[in-house]
mmCIF file of C-alpha atoms in Angstrom:
data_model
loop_
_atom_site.group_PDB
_atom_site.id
_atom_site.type_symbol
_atom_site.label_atom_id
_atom_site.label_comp_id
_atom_site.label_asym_id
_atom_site.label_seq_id
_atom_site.Cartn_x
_atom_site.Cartn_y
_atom_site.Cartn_z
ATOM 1 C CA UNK Q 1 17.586 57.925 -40.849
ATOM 2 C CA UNK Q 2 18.340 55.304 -43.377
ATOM 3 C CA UNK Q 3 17.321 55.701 -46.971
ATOM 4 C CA UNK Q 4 18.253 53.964 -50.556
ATOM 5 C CA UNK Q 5 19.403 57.399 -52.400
ATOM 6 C CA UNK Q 6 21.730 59.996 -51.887
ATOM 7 C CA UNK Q 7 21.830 62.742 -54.043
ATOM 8 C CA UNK Q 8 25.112 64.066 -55.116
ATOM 9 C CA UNK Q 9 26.192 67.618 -56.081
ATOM 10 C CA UNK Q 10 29.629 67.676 -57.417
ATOM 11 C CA UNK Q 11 30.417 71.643 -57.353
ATOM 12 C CA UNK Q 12 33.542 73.306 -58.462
ATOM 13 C CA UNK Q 13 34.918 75.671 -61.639
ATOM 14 C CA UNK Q 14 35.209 74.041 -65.261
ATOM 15 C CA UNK Q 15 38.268 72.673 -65.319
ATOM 16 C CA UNK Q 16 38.297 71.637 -61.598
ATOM 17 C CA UNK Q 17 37.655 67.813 -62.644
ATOM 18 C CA UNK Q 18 34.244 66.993 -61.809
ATOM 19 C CA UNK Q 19 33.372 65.018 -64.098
ATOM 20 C CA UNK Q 20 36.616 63.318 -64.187
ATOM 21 C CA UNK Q 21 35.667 62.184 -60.918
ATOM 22 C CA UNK Q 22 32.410 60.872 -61.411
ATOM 23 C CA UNK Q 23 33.538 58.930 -64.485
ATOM 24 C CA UNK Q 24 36.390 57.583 -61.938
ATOM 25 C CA UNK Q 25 33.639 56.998 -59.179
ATOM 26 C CA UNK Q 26 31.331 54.934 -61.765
ATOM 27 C CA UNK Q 27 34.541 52.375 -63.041
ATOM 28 C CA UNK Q 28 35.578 52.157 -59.550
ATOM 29 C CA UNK Q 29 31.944 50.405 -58.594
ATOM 30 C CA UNK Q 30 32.147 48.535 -62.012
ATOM 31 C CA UNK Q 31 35.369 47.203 -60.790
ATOM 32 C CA UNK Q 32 34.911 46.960 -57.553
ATOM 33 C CA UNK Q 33 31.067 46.138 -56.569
ATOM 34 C CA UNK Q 34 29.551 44.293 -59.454
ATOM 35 C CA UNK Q 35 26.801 42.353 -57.408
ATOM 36 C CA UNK Q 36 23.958 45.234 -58.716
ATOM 37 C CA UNK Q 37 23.004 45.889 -55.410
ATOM 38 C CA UNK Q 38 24.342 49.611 -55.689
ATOM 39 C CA UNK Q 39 23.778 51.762 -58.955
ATOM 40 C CA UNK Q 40 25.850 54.489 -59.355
ATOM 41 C CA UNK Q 41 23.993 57.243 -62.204
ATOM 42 C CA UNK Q 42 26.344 59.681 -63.864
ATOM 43 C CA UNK Q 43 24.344 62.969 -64.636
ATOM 44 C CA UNK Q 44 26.272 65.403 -66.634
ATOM 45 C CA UNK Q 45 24.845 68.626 -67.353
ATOM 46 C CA UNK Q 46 26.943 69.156 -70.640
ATOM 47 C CA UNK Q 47 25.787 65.829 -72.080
ATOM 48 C CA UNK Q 48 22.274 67.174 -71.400
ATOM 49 C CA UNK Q 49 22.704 70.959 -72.656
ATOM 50 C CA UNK Q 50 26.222 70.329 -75.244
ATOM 51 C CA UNK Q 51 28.471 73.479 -74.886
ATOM 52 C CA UNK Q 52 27.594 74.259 -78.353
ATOM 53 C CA UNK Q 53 24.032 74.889 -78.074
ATOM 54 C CA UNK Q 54 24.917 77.137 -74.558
ATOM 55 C CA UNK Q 55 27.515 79.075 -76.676
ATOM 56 C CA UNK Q 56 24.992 79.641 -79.198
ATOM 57 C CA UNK Q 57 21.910 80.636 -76.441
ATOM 58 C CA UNK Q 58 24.616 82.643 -74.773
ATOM 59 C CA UNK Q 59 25.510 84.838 -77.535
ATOM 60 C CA UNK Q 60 21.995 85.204 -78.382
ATOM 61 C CA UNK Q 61 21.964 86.560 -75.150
ATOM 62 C CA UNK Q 62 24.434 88.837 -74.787
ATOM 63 C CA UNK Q 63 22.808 90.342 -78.105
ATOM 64 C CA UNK Q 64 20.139 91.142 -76.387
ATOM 65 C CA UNK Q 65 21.481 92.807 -73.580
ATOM 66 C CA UNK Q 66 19.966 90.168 -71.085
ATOM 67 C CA UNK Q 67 22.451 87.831 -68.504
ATOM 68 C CA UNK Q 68 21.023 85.244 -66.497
ATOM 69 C CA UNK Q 69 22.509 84.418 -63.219
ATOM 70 C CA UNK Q 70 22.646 80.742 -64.225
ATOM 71 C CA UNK Q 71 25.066 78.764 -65.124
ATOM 72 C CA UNK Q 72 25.307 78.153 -69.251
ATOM 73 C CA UNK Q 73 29.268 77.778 -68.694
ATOM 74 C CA UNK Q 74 29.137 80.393 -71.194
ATOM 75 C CA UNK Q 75 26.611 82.901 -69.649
ATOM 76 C CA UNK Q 76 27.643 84.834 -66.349
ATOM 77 C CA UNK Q 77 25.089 86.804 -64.741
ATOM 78 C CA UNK Q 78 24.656 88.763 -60.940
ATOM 79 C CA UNK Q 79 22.392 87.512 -58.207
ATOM 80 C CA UNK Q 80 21.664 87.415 -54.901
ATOM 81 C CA UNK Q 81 23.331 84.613 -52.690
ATOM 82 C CA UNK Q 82 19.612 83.006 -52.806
ATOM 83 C CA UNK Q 83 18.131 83.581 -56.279
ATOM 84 C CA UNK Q 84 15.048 83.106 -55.468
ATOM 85 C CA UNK Q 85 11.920 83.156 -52.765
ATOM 86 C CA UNK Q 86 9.738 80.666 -54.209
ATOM 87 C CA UNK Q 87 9.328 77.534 -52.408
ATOM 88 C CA UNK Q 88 9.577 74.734 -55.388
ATOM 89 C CA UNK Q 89 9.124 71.776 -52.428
ATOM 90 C CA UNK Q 90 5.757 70.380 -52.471
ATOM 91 C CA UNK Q 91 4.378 70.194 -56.163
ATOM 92 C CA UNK Q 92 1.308 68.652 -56.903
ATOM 93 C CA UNK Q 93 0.837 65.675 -59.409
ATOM 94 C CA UNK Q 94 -1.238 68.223 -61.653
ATOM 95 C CA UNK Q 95 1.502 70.298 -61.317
ATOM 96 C CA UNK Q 96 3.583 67.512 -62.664
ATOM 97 C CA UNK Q 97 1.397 66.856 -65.388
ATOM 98 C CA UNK Q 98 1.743 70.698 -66.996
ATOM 99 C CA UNK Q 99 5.424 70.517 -66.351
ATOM 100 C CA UNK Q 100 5.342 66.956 -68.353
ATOM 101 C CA UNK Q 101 3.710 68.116 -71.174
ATOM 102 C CA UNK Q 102 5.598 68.832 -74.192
ATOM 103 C CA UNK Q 103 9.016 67.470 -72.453
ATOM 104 C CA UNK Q 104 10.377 64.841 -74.882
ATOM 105 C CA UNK Q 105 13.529 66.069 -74.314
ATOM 106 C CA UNK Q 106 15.322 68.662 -71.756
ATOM 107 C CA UNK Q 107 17.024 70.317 -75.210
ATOM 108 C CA UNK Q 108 13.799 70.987 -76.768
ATOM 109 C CA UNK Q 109 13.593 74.589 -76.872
ATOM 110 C CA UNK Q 110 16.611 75.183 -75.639
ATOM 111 C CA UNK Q 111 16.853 78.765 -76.806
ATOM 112 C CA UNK Q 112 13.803 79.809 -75.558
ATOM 113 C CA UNK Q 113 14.639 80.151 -71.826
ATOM 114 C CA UNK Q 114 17.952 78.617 -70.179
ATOM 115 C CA UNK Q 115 15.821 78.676 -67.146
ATOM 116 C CA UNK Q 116 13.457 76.667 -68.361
ATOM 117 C CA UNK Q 117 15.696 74.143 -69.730
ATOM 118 C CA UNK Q 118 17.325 74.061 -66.055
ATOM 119 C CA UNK Q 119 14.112 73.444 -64.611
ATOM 120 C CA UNK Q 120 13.059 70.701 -66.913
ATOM 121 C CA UNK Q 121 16.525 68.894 -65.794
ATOM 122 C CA UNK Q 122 15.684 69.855 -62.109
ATOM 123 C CA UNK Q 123 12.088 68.332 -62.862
ATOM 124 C CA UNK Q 124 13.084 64.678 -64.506
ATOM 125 C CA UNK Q 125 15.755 64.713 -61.368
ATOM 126 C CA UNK Q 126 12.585 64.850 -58.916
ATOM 127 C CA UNK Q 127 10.651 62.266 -60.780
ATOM 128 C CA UNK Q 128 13.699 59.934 -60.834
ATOM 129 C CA UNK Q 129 13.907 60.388 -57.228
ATOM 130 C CA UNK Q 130 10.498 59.658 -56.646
ATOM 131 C CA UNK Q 131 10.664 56.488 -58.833
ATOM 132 C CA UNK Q 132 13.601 55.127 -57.131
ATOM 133 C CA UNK Q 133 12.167 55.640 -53.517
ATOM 134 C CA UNK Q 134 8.101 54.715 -53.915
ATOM 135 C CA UNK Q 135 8.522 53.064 -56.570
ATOM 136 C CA UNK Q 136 6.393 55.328 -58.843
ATOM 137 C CA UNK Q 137 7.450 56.209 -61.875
ATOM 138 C CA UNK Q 138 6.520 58.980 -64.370
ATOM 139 C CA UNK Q 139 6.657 57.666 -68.339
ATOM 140 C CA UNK Q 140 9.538 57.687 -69.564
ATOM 141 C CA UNK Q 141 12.034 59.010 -66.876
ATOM 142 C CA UNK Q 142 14.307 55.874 -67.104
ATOM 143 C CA UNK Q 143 15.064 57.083 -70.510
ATOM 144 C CA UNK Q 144 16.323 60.422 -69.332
ATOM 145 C CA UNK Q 145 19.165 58.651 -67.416
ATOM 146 C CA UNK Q 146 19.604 56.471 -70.019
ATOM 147 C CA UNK Q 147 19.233 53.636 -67.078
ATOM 148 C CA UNK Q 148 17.421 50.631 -67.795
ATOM 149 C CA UNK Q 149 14.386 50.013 -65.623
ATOM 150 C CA UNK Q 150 15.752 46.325 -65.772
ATOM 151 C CA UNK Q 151 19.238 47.714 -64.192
ATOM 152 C CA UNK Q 152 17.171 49.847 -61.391
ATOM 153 C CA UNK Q 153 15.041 47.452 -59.945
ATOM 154 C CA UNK Q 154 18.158 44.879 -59.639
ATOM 155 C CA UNK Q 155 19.284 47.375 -57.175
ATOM 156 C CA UNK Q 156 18.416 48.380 -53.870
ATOM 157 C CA UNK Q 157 20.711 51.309 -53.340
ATOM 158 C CA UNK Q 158 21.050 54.543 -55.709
ATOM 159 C CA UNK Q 159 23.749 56.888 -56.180
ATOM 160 C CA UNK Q 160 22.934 59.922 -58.384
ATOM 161 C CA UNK Q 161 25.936 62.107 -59.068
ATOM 162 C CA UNK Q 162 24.565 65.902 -60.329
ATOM 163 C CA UNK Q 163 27.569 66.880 -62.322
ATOM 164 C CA UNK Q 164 27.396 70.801 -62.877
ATOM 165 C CA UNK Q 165 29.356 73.808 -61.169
ATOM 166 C CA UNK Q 166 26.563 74.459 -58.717
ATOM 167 C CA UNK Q 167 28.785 78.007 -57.982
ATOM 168 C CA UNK Q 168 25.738 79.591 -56.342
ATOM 169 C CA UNK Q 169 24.406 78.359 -52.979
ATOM 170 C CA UNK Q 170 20.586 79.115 -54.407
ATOM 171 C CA UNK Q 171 21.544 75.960 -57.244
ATOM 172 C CA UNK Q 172 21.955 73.952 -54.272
ATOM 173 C CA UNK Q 173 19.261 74.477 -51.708
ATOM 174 C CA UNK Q 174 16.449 73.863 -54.214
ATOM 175 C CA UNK Q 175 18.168 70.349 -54.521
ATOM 176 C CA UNK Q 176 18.772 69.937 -50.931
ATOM 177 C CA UNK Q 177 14.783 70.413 -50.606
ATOM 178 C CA UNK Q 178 14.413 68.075 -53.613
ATOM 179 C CA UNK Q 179 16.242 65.399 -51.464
ATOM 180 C CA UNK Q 180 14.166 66.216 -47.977
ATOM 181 C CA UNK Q 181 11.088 66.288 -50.079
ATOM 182 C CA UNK Q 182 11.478 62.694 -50.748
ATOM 183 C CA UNK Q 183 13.564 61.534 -47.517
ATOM 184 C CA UNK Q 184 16.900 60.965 -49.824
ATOM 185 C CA UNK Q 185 20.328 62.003 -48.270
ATOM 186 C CA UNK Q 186 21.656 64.906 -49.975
ATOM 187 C CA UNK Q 187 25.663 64.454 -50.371
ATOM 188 C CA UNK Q 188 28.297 67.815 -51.647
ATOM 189 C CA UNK Q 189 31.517 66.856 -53.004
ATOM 190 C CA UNK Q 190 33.465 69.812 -53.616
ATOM 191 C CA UNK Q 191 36.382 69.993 -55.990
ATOM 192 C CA UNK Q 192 38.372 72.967 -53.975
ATOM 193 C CA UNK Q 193 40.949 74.387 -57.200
ATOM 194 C CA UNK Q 194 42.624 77.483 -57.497
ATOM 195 C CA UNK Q 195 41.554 79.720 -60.641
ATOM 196 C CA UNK Q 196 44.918 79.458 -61.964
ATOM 197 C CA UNK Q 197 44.751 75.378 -61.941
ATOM 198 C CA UNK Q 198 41.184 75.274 -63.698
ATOM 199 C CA UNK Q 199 41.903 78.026 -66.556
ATOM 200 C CA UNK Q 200 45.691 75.534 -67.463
ATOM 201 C CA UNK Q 201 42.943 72.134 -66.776
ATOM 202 C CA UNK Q 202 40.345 73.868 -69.095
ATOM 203 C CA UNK Q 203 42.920 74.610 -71.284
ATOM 204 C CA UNK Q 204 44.023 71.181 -72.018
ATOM 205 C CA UNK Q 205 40.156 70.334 -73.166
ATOM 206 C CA UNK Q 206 38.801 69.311 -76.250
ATOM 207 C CA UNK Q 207 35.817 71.396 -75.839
ATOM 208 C CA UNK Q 208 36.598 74.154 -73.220
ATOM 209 C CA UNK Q 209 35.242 76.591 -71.601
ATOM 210 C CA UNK Q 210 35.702 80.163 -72.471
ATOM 211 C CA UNK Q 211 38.605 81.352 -70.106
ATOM 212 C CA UNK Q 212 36.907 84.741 -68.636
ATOM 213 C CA UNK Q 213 33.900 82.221 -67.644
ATOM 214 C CA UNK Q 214 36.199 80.432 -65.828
ATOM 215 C CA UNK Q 215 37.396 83.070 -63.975
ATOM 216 C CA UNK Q 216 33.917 85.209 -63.707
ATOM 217 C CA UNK Q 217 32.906 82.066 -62.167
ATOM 218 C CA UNK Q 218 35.674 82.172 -59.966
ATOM 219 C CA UNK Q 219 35.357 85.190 -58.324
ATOM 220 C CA UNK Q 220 31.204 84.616 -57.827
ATOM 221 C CA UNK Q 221 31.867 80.784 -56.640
ATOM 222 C CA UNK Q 222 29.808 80.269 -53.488
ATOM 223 C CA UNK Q 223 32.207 77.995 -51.535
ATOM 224 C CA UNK Q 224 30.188 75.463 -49.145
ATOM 225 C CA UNK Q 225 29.502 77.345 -45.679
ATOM 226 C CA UNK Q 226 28.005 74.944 -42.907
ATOM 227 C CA UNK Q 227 28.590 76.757 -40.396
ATOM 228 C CA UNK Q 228 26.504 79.400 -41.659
ATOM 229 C CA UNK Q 229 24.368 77.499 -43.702
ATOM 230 C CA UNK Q 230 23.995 73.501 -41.707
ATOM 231 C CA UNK Q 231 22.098 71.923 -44.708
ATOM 232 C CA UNK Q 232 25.482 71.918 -46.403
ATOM 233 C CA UNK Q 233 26.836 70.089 -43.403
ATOM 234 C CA UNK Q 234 27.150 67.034 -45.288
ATOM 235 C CA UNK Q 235 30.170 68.707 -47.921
ATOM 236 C CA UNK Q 236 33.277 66.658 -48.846
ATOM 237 C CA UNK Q 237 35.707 69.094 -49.575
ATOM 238 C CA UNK Q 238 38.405 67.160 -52.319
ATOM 239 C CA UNK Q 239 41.970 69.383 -53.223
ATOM 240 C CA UNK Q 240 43.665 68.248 -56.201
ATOM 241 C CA UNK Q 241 45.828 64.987 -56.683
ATOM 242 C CA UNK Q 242 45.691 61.405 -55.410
ATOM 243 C CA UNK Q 243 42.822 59.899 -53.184
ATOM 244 C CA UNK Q 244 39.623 61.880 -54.358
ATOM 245 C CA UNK Q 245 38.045 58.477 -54.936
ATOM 246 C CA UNK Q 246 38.238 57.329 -52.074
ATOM 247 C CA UNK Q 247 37.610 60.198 -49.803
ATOM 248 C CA UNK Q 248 34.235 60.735 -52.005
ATOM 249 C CA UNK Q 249 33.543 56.763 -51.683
ATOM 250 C CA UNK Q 250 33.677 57.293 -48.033
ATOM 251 C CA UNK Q 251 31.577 60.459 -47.795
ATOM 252 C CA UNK Q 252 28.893 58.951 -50.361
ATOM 253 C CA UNK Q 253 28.639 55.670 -48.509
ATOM 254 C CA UNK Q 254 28.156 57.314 -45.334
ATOM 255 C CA UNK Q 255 25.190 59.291 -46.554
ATOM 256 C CA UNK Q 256 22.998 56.544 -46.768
ATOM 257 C CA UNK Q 257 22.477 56.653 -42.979
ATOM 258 C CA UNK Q 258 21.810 60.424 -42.890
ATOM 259 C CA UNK Q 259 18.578 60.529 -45.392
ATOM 260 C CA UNK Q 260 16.107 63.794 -44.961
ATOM 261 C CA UNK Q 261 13.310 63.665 -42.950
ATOM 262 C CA UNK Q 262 10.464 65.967 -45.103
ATOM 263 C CA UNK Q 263 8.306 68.842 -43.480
ATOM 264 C CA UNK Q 264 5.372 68.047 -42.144
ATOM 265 C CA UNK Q 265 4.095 71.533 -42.527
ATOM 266 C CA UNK Q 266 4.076 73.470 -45.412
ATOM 267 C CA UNK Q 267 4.023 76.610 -43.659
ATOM 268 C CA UNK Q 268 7.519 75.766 -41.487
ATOM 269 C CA UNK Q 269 8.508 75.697 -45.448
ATOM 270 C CA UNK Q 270 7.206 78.865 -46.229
ATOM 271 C CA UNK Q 271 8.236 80.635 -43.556
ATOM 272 C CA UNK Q 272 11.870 79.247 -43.682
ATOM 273 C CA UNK Q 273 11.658 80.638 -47.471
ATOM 274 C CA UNK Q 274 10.685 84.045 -46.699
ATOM 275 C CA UNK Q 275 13.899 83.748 -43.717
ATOM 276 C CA UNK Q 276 15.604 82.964 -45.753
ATOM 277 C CA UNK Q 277 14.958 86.109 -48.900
ATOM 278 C CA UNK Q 278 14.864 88.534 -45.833
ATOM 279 C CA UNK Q 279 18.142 87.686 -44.567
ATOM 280 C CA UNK Q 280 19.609 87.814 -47.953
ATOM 281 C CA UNK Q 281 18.182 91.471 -48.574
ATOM 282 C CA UNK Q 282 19.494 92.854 -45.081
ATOM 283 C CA UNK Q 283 22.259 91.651 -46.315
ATOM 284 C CA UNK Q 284 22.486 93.589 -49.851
ATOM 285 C CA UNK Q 285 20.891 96.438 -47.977
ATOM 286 C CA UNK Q 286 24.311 96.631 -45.427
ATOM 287 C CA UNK Q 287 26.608 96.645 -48.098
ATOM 288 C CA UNK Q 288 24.928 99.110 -50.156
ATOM 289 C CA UNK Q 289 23.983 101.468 -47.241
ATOM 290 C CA UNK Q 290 28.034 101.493 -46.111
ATOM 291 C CA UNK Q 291 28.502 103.315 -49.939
ATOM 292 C CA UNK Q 292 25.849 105.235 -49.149
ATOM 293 C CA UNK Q 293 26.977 106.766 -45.836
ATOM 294 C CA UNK Q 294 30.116 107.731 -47.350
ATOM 295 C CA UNK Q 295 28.237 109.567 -50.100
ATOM 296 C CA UNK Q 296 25.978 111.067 -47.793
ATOM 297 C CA UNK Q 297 28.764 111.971 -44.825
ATOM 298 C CA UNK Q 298 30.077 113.898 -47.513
ATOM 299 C CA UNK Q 299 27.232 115.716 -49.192
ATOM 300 C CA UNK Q 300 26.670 116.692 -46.039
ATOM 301 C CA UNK Q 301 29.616 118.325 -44.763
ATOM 302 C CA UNK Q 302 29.657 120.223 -47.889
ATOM 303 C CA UNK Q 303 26.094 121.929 -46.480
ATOM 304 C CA UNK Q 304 26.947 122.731 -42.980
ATOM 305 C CA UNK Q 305 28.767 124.857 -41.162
ATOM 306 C CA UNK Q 306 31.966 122.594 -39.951
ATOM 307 C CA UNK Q 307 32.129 124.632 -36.475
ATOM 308 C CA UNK Q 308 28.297 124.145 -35.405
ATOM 309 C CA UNK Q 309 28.403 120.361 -36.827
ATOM 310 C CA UNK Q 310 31.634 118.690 -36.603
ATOM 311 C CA UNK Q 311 32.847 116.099 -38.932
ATOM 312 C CA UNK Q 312 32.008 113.218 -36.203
ATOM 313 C CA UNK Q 313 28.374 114.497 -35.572
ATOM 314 C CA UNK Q 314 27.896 114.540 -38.815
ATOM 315 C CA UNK Q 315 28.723 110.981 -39.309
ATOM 316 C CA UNK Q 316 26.954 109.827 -36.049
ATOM 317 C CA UNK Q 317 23.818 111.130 -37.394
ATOM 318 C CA UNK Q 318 24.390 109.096 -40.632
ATOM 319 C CA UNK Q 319 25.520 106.067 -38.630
ATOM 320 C CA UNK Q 320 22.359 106.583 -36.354
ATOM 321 C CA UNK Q 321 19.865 106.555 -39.913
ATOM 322 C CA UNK Q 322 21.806 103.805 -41.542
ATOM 323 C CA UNK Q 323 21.315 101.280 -38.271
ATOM 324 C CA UNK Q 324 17.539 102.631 -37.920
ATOM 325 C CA UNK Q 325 17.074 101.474 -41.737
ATOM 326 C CA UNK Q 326 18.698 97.691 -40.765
ATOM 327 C CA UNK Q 327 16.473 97.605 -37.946
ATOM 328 C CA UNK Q 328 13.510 98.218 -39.863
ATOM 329 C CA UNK Q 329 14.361 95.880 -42.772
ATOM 330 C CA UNK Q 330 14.856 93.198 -40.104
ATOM 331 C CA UNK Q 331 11.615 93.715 -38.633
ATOM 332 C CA UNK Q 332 9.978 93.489 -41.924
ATOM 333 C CA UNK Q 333 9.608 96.961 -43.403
ATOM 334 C CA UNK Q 334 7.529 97.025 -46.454
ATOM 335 C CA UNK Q 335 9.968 97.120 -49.984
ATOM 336 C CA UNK Q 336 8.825 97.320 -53.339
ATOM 337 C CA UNK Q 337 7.697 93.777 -54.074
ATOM 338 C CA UNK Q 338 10.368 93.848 -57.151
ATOM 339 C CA UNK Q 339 13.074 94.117 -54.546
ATOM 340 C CA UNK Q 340 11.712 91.948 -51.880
ATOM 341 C CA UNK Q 341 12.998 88.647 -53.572
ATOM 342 C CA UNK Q 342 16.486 89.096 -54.456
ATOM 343 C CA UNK Q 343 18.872 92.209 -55.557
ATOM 344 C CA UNK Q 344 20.589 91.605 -59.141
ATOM 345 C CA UNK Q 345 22.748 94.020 -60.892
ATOM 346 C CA UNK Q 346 19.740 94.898 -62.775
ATOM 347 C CA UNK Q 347 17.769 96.253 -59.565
ATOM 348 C CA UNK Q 348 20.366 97.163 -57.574
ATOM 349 C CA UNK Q 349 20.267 101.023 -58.272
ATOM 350 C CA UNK Q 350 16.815 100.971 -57.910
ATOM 351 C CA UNK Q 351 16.946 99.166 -54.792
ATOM 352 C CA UNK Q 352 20.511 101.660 -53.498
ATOM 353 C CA UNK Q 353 17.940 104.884 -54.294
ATOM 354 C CA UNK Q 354 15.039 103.352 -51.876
ATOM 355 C CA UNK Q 355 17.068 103.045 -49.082
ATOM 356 C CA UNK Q 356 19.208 106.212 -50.049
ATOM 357 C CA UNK Q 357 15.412 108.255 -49.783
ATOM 358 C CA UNK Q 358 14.969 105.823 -46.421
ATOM 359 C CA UNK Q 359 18.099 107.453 -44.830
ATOM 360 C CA UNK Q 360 17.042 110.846 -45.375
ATOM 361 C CA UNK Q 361 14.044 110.838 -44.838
ATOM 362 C CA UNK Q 362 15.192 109.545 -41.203
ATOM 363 C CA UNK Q 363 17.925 112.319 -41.184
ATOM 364 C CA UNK Q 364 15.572 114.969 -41.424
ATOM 365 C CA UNK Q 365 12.958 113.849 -38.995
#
């Protein structure tokens, strides 16, 4: 399906040169296709939040003992591959209105909540997109892209580069079902660097990023997966050196024939949502019941008599709970609401004791 927007998430570690590339992207279509019809819109997260107030919020942080799992740049927390369960498609205008109020500018209040800040940036994003394809606009959101409505309506095709690391997959979906929400094509260019290349990039900055981020990030980095994952089908993955440009050109310009269609039901939405959170947890349940097996193969072997229960009955038994346990999660066994969503470093002990108490209480049976 054809459609006048494509949505653009450049995704990579600092230092990996996305927003090199989008600066090189915009001068390219200054140069190159002056007529207006296209308007290429440079987002950059860092203009939006400057590294010096995310230093400041992240050390604030750290004082406090708390880590978010988003991305400050400067703030490096755990989460699940999907961060969340809640379904932010479908948000009603009086939704809108709340979210509005108050909202002069995304770095108001800053400190308060880096989530919130993320979600006021997410928020503008959604009205912008709504602007440019109905034509209804919410006051004031040309300012945010610092885009004059003058410049916009000369056009009649959009390009909206998202420049941010978008390292975990859960930063992406709920932008992939921003884009479906309002039939835009939703483009990933990824800037594929080695750690080693980013830290000696970041290095060469005039405002870096701190080097452990860098490679905290690196390590955590959810690399685009369509074969597991098809809404990232539409990734353009870019190595380092000549012909970036042009390969994201290409991939951009082809997007414009492969816009979203929405849901029609909300419920196909829901339920995708809650596939989604329980696959994730099955997940985080297998690794942490492998550790647990161990742990348990050996507690019990220190209990039993070796000659009546052999080393390999012992473990079968184990095996036998552990695989009853996945079974059960698939099928939709209750777990403590807490733990239903997603498993962070925060709740994972809690969540390695439930199933722990799960596996013996099948052991014993």
């Amino acid at each position: 399906m054809e459609t006048n927007v494509v949505l653009v998430l450049l995704v990579g570690l600092p230092g990996s040169g996305k927003t090199t590339l989008c600066r090189a992207l915009k001068a390219h279509h200054e140069e190159h296709h002056n007529s207006g019809r296209l308007v290429v819109i440079h987002l950059c997260y860092d203009d939006l939040i400057p590294l010096s107030v995310q230093r400041e919020f992240a050390e604030q942080k750290r004082t406090e003992g708390q880590w978010y799992g988003e991305d400050l740049k400067g703030i490096k927390g755990e989460e699940g591959e999907e961060k969340s369960c809640k379904v932010n498609d479908m948000k009603g205008s009086k939704d809108r209105e709340e979210d509005k109020d108050g909202e002069d500018s995304v770095t108001n209040g800053i400190g308060d909540d880096w989530k919130s800040a993320r979600r006021k940036v997410h928020t503008q994003v959604d009205w912008f997109v709504q602007y440019l394809t109905t034509g209804k606009a919410e006051s004031g959101v040309e300012n945010f892209f610092n885009v004059s409505l003058e410049e916009l309506r000369s056009g009649s095709k959009y390009v909206i580069l998202l420049d941010d690391n978008f390292y975990y997959r859960s930063m992406r979906y709920e932008y992939f079902q921003l884009a479906r929400r309002h039939s835009a094509a939703f483009c990933q260019l990824y800037l594929h660097c080695s750690m080693e290349e980013a830290v000696l990039h970041n290095d060469m900055r005039e405002e870096r990023v701190p080097t452990g981020v860098v490679t905290t990030m690196a390590e955590r980095l959810q690399a685009p997966q369509a074969h597991l994952h098809p809404w990232e089908a539409n990734t353009c993955v870019l190595n380092t050196g000549v012909g970036q440009v042009s390969e994201a050109l290409d991939a951009i310009i082809q997007s414009f024939q492969q816009g979203l269609n929405p849901l029609q039901d909300r419920e196909q939405e829901v339920a995708e949502a809650r596939r989604r959170c329980s696959e994730s947890v099955v997940h985080q349940a297998d690794l942490c019941l492998r550790a647990i097996v161990k742990h348990l193969v050996k507690e019990q072997l220190q209990q039993v008599d070796k000659r009546s229960s052999p080393a390999s009955q012992v473990a079968a038994r184990i095996n036998a709970a552990r695989q009853a346990v996945l079974a059960s999660l698939r099928a939709g066994a209750e777990v403590p609401h807490h733990l239903a969503e997603t498993i962070t470093q925060d709740n994972k002990h809690e969540f390695e004791t439930f199933l722990e108490a799960e596996m013996k209480k099948i052991i014993s049976e």
